[in-house]
PDB file of C-alpha atoms in Angstrom:
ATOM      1  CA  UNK A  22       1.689  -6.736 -12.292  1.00 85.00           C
ATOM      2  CA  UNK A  23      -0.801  -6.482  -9.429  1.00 82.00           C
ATOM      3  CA  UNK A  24       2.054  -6.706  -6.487  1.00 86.00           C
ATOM      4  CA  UNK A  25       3.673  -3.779  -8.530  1.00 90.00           C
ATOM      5  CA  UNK A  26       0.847  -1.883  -8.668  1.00 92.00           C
ATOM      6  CA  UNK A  27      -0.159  -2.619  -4.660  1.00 90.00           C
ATOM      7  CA  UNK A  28       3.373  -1.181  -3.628  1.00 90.00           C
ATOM      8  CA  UNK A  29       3.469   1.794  -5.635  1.00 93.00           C
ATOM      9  CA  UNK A  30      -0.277   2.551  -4.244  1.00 92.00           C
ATOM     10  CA  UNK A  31       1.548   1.615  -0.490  1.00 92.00           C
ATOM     11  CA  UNK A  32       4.823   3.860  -0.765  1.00 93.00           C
ATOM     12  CA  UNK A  33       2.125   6.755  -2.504  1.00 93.00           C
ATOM     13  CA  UNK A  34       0.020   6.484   0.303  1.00 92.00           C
ATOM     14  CA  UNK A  35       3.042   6.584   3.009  1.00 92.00           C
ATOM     15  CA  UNK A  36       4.227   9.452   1.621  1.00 93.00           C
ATOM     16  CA  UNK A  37       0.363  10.979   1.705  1.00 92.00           C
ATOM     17  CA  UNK A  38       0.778  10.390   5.285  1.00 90.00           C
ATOM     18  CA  UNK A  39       3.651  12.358   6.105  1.00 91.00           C
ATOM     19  CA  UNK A  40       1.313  15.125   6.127  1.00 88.00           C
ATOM     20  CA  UNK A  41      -0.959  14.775   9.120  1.00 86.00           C
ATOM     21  CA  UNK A  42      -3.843  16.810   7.478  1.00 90.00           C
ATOM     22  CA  UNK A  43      -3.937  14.359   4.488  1.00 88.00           C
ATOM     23  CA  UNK A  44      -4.779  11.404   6.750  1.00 87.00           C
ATOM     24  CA  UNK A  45      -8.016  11.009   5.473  1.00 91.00           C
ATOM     25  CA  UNK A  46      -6.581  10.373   1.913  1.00 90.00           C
ATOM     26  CA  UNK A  47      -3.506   8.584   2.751  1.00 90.00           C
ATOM     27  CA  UNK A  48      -5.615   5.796   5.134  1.00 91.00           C
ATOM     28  CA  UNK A  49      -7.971   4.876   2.250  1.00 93.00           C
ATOM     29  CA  UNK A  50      -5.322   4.580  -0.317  1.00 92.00           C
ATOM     30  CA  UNK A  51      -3.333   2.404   2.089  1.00 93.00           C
ATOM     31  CA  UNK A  52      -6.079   0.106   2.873  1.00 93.00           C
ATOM     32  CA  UNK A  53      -6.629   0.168  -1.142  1.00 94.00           C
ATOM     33  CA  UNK A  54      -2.793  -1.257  -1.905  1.00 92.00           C
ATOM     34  CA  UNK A  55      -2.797  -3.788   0.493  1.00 93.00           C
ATOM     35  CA  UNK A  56      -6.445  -5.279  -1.266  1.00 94.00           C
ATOM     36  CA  UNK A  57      -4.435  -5.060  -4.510  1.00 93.00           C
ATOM     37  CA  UNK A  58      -1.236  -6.571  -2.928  1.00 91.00           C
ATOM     38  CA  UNK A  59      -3.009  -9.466  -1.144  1.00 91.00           C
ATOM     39  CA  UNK A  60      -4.571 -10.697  -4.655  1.00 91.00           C
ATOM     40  CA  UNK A  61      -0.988 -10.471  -6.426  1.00 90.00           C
ATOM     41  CA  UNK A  62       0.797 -13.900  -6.716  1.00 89.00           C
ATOM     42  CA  UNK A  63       3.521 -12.718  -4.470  1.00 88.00           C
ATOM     43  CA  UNK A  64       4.471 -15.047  -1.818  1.00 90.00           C
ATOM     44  CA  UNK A  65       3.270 -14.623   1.663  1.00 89.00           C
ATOM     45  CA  UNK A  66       6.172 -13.225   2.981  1.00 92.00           C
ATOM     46  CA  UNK A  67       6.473 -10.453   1.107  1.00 88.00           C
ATOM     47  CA  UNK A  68       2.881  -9.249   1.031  1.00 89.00           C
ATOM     48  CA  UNK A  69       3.795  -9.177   5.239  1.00 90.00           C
ATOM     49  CA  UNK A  70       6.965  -7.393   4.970  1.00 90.00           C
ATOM     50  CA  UNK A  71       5.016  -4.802   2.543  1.00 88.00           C
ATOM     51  CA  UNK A  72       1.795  -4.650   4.611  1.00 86.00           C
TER      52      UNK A  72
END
């Protein structure tokens, strides 16, 4: 549940990003999905394709 919840906070953020001015939200929500995705039970290989 944790890994699902990381990449939905990772494709959010990306999309954040699109939009230069909303850097400074999309950065810190980034940085907040890949926390949650490294403590998921995924394997290693997909937390690095996601990160």
């Amino acid at each position: 549940m944790k890994a699902k919840i990381g990449i939905g906070i990772i494709i959010i953020a990306f999309l954040v990003c699109l939009n230069p001015y909303l850097l400074i939200f999309g950065v810190p929500l980034f940085i907040i999905g890949i926390i949650i995705l490294l403590l998921s039970d995924k394997k290693l290989k997909t937390k690095l394709i996601w990160i």
